[in-house]
C-alpha positions as protocol buffer text, in pm:
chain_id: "A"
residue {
  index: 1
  type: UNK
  ca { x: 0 y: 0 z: 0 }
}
residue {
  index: 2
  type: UNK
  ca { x: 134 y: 319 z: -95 }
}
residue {
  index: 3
  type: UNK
  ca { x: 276 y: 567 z: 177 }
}
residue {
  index: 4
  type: UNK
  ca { x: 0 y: 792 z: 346 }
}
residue {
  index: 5
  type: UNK
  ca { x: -308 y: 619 z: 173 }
}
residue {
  index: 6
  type: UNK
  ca { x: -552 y: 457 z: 441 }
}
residue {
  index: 7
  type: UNK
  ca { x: -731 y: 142 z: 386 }
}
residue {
  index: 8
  type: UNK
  ca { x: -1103 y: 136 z: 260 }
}
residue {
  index: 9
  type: UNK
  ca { x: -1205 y: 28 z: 580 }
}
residue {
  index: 10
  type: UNK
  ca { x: -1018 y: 164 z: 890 }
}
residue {
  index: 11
  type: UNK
  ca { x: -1214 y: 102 z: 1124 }
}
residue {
  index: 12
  type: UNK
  ca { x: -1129 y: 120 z: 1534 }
}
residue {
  index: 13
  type: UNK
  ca { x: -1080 y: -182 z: 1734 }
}
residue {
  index: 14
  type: UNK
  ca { x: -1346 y: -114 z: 2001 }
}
residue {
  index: 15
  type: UNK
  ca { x: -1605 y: -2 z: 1704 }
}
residue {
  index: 16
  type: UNK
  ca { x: -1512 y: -336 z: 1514 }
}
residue {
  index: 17
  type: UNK
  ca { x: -1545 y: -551 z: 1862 }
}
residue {
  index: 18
  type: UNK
  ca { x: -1908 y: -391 z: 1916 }
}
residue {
  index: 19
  type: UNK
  ca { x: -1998 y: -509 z: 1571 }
}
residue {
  index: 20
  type: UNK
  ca { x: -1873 y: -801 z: 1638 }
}
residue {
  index: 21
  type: UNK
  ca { x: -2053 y: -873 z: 1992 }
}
residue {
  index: 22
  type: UNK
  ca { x: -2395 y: -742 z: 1839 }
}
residue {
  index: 23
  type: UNK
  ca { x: -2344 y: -997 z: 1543 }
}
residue {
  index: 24
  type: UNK
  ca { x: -2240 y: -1245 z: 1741 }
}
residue {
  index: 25
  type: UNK
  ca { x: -2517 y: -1188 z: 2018 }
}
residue {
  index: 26
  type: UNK
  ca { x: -2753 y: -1227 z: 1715 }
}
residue {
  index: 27
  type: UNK
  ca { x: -2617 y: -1524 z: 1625 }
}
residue {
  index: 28
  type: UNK
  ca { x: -2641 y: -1714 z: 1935 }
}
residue {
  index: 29
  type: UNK
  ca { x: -3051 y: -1564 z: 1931 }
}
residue {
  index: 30
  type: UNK
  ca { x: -3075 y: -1695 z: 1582 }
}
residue {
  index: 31
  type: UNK
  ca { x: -3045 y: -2068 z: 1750 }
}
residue {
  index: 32
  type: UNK
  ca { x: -3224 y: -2070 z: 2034 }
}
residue {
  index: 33
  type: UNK
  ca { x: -3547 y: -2233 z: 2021 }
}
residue {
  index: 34
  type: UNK
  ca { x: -3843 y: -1963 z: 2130 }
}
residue {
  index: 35
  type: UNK
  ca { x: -3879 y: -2015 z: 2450 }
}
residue {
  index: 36
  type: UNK
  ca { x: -3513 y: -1960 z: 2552 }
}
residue {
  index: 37
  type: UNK
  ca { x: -3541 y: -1621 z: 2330 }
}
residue {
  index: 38
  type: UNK
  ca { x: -3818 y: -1487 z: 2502 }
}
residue {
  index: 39
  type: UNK
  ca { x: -3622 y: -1596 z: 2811 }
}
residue {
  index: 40
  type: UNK
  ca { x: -3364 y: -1391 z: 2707 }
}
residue {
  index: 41
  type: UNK
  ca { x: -3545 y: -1075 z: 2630 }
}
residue {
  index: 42
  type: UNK
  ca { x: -3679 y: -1097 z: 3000 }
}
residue {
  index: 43
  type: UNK
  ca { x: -3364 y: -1085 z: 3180 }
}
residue {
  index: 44
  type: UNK
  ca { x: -3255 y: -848 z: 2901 }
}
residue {
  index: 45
  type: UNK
  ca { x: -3444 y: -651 z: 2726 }
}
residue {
  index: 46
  type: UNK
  ca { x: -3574 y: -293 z: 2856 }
}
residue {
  index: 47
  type: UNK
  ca { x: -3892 y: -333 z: 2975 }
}
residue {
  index: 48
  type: UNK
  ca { x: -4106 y: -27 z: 3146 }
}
residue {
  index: 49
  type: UNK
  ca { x: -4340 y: -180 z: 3347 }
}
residue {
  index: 50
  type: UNK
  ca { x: -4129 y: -335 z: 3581 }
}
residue {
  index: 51
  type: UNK
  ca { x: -3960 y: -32 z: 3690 }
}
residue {
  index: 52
  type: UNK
  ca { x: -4324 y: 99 z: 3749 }
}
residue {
  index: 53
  type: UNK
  ca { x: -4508 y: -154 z: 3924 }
}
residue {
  index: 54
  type: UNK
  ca { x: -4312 y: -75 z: 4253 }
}
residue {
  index: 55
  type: UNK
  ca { x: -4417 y: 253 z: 4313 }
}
residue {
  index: 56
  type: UNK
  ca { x: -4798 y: 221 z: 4069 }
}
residue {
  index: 57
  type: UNK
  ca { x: -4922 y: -104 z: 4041 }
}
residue {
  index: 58
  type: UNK
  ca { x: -5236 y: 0 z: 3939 }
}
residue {
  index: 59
  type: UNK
  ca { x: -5101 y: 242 z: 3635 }
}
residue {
  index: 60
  type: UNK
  ca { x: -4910 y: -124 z: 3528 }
}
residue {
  index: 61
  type: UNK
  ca { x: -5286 y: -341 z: 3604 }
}
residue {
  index: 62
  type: UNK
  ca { x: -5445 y: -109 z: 3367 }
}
residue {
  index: 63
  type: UNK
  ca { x: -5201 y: -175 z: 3147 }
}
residue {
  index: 64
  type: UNK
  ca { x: -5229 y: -545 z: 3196 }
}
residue {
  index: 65
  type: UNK
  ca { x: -5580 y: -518 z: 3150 }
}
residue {
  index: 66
  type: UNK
  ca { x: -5582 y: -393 z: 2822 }
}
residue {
  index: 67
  type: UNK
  ca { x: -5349 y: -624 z: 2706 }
}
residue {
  index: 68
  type: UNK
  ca { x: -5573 y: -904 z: 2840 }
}
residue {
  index: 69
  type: UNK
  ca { x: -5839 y: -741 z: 2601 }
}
residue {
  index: 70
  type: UNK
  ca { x: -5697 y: -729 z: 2325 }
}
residue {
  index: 71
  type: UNK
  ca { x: -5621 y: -1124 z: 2323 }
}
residue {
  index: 72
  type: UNK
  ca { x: -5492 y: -1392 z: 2558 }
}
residue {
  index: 73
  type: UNK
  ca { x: -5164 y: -1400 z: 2394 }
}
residue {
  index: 74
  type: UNK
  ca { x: -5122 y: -1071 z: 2454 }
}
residue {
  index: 75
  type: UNK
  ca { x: -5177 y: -1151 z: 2862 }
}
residue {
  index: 76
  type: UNK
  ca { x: -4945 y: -1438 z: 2845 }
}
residue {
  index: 77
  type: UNK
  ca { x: -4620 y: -1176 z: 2711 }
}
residue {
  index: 78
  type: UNK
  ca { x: -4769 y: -894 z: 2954 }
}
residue {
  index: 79
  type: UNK
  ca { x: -4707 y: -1202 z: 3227 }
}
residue {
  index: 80
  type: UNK
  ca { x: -4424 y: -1358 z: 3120 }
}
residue {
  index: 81
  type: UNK
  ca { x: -4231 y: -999 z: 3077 }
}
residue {
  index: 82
  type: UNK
  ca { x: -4399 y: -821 z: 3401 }
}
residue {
  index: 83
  type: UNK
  ca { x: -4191 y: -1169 z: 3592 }
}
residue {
  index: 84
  type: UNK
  ca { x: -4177 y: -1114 z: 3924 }
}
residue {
  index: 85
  type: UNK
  ca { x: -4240 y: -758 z: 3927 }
}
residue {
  index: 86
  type: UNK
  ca { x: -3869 y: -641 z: 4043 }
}
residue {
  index: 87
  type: UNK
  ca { x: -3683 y: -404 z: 3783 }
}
residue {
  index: 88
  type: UNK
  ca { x: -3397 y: -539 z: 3601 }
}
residue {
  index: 89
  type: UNK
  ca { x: -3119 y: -245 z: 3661 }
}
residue {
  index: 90
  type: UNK
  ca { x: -2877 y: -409 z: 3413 }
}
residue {
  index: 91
  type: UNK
  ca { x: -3136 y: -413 z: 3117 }
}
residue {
  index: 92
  type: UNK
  ca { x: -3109 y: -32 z: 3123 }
}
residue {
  index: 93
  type: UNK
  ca { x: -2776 y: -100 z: 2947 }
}
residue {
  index: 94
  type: UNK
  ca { x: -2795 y: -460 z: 2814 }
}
residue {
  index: 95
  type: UNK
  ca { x: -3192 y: -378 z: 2606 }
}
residue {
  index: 96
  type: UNK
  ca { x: -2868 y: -212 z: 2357 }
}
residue {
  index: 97
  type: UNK
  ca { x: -2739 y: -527 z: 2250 }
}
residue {
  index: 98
  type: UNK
  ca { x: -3013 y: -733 z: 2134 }
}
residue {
  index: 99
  type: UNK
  ca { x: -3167 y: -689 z: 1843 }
}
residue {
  index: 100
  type: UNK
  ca { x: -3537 y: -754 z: 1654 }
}
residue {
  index: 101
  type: UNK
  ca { x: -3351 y: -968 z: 1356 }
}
residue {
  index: 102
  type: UNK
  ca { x: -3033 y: -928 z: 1126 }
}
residue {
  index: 103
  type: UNK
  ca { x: -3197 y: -639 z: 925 }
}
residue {
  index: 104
  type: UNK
  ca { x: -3213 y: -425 z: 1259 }
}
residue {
  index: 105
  type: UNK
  ca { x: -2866 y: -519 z: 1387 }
}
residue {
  index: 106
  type: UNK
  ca { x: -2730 y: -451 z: 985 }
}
residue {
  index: 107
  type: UNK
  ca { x: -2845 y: -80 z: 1020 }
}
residue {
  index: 108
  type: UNK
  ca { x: -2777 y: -5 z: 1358 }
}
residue {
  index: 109
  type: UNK
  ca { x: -2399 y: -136 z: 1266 }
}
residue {
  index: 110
  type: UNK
  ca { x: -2365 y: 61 z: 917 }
}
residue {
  index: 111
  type: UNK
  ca { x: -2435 y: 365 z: 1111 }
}
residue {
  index: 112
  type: UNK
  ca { x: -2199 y: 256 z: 1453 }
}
residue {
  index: 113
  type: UNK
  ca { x: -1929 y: 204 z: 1256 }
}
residue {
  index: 114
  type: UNK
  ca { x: -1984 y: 544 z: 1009 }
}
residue {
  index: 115
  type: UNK
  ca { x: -2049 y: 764 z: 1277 }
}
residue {
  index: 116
  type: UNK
  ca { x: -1880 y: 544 z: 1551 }
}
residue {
  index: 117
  type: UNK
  ca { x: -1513 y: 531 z: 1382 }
}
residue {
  index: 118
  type: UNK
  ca { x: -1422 y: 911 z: 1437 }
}
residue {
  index: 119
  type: UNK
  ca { x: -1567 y: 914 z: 1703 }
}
residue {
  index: 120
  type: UNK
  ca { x: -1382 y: 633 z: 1908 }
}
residue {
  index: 121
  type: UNK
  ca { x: -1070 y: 793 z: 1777 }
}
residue {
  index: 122
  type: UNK
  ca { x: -1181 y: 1130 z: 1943 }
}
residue {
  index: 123
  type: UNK
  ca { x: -1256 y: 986 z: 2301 }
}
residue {
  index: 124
  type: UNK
  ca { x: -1002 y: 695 z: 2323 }
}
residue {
  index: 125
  type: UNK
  ca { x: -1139 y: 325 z: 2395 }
}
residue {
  index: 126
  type: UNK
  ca { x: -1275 y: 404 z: 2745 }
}
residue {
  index: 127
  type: UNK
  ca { x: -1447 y: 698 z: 2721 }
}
residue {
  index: 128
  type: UNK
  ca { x: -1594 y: 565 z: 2449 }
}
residue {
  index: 129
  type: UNK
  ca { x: -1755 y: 279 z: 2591 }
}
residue {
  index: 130
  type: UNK
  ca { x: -1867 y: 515 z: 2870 }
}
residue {
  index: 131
  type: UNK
  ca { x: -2001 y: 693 z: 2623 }
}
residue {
  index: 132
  type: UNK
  ca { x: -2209 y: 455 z: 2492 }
}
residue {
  index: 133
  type: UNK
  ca { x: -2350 y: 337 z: 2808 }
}
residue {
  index: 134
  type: UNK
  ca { x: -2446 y: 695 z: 2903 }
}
residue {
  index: 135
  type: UNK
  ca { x: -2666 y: 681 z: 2561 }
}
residue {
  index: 136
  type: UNK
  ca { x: -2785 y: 354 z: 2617 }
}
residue {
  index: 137
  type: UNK
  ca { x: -2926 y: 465 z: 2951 }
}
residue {
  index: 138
  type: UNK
  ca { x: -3074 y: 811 z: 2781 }
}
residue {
  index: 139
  type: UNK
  ca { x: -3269 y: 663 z: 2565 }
}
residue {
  index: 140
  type: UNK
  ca { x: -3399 y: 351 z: 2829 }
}
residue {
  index: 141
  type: UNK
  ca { x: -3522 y: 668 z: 3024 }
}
residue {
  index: 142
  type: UNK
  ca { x: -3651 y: 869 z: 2714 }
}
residue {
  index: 143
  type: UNK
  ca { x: -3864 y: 540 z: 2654 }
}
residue {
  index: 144
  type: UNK
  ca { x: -3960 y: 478 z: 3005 }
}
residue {
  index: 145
  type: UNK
  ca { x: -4100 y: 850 z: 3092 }
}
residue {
  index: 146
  type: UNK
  ca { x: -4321 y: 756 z: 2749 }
}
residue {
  index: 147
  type: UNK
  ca { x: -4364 y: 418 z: 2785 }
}
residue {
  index: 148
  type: UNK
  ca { x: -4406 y: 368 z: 3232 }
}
residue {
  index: 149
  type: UNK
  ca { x: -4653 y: 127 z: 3223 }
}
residue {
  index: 150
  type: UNK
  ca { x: -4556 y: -91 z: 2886 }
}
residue {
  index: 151
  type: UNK
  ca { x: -4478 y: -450 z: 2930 }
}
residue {
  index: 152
  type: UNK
  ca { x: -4342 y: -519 z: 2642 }
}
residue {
  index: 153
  type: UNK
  ca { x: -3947 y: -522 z: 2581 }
}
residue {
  index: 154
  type: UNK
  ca { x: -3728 y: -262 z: 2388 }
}
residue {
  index: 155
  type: UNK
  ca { x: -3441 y: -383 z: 2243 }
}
residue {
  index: 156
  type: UNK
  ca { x: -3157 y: -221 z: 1975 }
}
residue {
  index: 157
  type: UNK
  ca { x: -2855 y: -15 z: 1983 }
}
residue {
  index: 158
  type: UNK
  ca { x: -3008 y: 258 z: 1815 }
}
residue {
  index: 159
  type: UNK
  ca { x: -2985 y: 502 z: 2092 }
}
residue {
  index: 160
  type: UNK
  ca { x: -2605 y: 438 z: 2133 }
}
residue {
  index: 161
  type: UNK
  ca { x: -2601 y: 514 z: 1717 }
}
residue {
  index: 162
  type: UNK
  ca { x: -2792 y: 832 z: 1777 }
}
residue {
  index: 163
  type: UNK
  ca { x: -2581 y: 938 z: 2060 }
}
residue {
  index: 164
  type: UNK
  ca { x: -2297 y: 894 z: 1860 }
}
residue {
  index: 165
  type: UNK
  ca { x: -2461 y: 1082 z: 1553 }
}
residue {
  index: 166
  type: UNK
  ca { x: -2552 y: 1386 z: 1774 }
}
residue {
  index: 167
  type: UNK
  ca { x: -2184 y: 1373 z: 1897 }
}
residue {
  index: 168
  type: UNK
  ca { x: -2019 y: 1383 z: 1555 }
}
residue {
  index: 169
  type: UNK
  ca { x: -2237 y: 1713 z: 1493 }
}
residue {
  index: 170
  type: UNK
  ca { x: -2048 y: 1894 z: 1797 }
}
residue {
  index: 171
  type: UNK
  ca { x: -1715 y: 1867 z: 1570 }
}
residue {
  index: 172
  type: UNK
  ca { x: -1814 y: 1781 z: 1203 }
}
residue {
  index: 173
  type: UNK
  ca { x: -1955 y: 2060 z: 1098 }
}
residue {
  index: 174
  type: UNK
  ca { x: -1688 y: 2313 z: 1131 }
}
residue {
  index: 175
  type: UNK
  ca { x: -1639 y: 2570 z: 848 }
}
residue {
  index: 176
  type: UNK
  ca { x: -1468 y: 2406 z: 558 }
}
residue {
  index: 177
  type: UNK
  ca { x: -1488 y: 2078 z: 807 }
}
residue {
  index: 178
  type: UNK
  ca { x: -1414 y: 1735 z: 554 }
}
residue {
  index: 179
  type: UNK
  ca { x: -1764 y: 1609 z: 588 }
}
residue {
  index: 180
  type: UNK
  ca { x: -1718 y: 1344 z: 335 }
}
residue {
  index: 181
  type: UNK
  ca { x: -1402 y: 1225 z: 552 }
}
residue {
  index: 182
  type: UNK
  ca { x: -1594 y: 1267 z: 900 }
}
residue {
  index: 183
  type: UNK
  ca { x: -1885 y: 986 z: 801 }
}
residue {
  index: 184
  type: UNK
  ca { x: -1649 y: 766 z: 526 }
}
residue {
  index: 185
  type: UNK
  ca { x: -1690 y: 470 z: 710 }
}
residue {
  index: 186
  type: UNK
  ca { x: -1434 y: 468 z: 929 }
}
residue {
  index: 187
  type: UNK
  ca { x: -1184 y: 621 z: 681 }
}
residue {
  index: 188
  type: UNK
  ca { x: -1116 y: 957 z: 781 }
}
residue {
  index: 189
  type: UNK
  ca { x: -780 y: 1050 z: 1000 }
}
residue {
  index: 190
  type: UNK
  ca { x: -852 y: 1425 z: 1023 }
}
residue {
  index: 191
  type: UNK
  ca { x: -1224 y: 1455 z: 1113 }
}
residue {
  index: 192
  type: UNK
  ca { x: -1186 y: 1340 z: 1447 }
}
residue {
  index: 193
  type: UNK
  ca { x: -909 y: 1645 z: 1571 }
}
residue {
  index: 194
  type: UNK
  ca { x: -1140 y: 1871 z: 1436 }
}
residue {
  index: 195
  type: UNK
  ca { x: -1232 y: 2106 z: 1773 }
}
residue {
  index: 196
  type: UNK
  ca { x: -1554 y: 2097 z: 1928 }
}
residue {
  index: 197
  type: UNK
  ca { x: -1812 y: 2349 z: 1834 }
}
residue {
  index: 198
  type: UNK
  ca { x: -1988 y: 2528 z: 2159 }
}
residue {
  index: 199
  type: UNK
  ca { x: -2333 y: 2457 z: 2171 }
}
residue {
  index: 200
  type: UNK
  ca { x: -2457 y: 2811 z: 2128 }
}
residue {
  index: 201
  type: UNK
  ca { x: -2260 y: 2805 z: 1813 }
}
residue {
  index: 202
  type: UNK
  ca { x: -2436 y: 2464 z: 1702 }
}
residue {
  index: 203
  type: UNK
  ca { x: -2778 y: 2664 z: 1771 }
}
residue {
  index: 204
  type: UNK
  ca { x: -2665 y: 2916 z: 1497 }
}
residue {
  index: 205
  type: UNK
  ca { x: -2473 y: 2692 z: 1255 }
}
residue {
  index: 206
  type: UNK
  ca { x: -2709 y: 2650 z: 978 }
}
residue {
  index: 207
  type: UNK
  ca { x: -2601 y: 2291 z: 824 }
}
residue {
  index: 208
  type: UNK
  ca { x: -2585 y: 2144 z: 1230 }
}
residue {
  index: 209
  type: UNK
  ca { x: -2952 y: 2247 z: 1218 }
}
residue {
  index: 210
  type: UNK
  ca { x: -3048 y: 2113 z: 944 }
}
residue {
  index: 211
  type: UNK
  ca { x: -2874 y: 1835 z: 1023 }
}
residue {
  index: 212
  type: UNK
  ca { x: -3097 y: 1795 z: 1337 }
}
residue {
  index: 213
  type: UNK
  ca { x: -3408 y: 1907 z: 1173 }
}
residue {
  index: 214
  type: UNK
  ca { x: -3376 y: 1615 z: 972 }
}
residue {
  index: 215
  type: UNK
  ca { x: -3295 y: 1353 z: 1198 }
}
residue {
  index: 216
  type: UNK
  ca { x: -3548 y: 1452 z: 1466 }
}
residue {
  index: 217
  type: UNK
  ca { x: -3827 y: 1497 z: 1214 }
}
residue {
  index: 218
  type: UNK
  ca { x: -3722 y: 1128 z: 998 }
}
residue {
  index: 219
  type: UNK
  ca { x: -3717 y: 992 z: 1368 }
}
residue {
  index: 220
  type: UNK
  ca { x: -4077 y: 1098 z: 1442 }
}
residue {
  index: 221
  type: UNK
  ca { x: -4211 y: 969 z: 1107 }
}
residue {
  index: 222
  type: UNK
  ca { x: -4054 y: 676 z: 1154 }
}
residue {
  index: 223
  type: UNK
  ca { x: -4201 y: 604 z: 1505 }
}
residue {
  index: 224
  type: UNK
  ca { x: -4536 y: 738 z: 1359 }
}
residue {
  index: 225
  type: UNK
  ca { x: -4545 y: 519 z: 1007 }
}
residue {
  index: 226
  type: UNK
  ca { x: -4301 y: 252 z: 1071 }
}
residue {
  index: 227
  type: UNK
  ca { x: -4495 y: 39 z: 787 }
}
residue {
  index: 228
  type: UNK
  ca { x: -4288 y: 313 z: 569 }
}
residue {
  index: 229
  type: UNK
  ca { x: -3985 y: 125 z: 597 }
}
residue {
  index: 230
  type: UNK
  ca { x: -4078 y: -237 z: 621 }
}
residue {
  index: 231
  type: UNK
  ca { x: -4165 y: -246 z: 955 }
}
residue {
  index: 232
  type: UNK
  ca { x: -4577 y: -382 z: 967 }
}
residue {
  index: 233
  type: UNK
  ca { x: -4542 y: -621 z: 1295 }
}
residue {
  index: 234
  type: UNK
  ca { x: -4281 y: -379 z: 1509 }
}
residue {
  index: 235
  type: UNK
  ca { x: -4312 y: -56 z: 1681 }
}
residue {
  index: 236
  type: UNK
  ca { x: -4011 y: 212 z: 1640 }
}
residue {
  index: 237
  type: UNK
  ca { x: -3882 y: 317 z: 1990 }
}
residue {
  index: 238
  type: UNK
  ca { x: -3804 y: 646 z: 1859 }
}
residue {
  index: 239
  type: UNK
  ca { x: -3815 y: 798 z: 2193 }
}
residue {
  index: 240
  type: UNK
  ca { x: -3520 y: 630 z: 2297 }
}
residue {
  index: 241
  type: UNK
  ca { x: -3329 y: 736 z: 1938 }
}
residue {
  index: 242
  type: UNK
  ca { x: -3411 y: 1091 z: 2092 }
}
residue {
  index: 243
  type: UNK
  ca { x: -3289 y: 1023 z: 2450 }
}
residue {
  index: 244
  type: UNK
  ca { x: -2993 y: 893 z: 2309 }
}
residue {
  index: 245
  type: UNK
  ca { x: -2953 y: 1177 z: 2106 }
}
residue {
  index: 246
  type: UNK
  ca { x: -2971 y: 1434 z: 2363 }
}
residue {
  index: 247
  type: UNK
  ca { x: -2700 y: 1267 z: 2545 }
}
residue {
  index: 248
  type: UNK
  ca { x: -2451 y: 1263 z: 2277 }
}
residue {
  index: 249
  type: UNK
  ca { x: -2519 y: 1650 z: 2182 }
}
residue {
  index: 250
  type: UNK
  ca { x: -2543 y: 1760 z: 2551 }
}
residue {
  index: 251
  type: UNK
  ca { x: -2287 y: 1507 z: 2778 }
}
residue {
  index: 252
  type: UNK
  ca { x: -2036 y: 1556 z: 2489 }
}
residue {
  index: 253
  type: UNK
  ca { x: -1777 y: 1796 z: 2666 }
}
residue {
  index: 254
  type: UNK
  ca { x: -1770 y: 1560 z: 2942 }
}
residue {
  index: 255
  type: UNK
  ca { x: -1604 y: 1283 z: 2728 }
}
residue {
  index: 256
  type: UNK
  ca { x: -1427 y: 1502 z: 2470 }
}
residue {
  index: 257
  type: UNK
  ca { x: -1028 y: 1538 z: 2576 }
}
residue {
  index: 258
  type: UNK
  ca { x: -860 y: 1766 z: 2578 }
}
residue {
  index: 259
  type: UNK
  ca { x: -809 y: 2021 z: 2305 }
}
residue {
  index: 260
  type: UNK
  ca { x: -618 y: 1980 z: 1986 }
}
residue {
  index: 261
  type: UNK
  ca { x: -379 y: 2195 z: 1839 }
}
residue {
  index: 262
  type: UNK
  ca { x: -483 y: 2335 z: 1498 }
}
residue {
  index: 263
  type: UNK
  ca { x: -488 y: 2124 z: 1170 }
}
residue {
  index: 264
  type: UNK
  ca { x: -261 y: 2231 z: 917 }
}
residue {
  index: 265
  type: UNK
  ca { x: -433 y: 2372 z: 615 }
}
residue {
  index: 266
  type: UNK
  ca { x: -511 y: 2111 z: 359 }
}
């Protein structure tokens, strides 16, 4: 390879190994008879209503009843995910690694490892995971202040993705910034020293808005009219996409080092 060219796909080691654990996590799903994956979704798998029944029961009951109404089967899940009534701390984190089927893990990756890459590179490998565990848990509480008396799970990593999205925004869209290098799949070795925009400057930067213009108002339609994309049988947590979101624009400066001295001039 010749001196100073990059490969196609440069990707970070911790962005890779989260690929690979969601794939692999998949995977191991993909063989399980039923039972043992809805087992797995209860220990796992973000569900509201057990962090409510504690302090409302009867907000959670109502919510039981109407699931009994609408059809047994519906009463058996409500049951079987309700369990023994005690919250599940660790699904606050762990809902982010399961996934609804290859298609959902597929897109959630694509964008991990576009928006991801730069983005590891910024933070280093441990404030990066932090990172993404401080999205994971905004958008488990974005869903659950919408969602308190649901009993039915939420899985994905697509609040960690969004996270990481709003993130790249705080330092991609400088002036003259190498947009087409920042989201490259992994690719770029400047975008990631650009420095960080201050959020009142984000509020008047006219491509960061439309950047988040567009993103919130696709994430709304697709939580509204998820038949749009393919997606008849399954809801769109897109409440969580935002709580993730909000993390990664507003908890940035608390993972971004230190700053960087100036690029050279291209």
């Amino acid at each position: 390879m010749a001196p100073g060219r990059q490969p196609i796909f440069n990707v970070p080691g911790v962005v890779l190994g989260f690929v690979v654990v969601l794939a692999l996590i998949q995977l191991v799903s993909d063989w399980m008879n039923p039972l043992a994956q809805f087992r797995m979704l209860a220990n796992f798998a973000f569900v509201p209503g057990r962090f409510t029944v504690a302090y409302n029961p009867s907000l959670v009951a109502a919510s039981f009843d109407a699931a009994a109404a609408q059809s047994e089967s519906a009463a058996e899940l409500a049951t079987f995910f309700l369990g023994d009534g005690k919250p599940l701390w660790h699904t606050a984190i762990t809902y982010a690694l399961l996934h609804g089927g290859w298609a959902h893990v597929g897109v959630n990756c694509l964008w991990l490892v576009a928006f991801g890459s730069a983005l590891a590179r910024r933070f280093g490998t441990a404030r990066f995971l932090i990172f993404c565990v401080a999205c994971a848990v905004g958008g488990a509480l974005a869903h659950y202040l919408t969602h308190r008396a649901d009993l039915m799970p939420m899985v994905g990593a697509s609040a960690v993705v969004s996270g990481a999205m709003a993130a790249v925004v705080r330092f991609a869209f400088q002036p003259g910034a190498p947009l087409d290098a920042a989201f490259a799949l992994g690719r770029s070795q400047r975008a990631y020293t650009l420095p960080a925009l201050p959020l009142s400057e984000v509020a008047s930067n006219r491509t960061a808005l439309s950047f988040l213009a567009v993103w919130f108002i696709a994430n709304f339609l697709f939580g509204a009219f998820p038949q749009t994309i393919g997606m008849t049988d399954a809801s769109i947590a897109w409440q969580a996409h935002v709580g993730g979101f909000l993390v990664g624009l507003f908890a940035f400066k608390w993972f971004d080092p230190p700053a960087r001295p100036a690029l050279p001039p291209s």
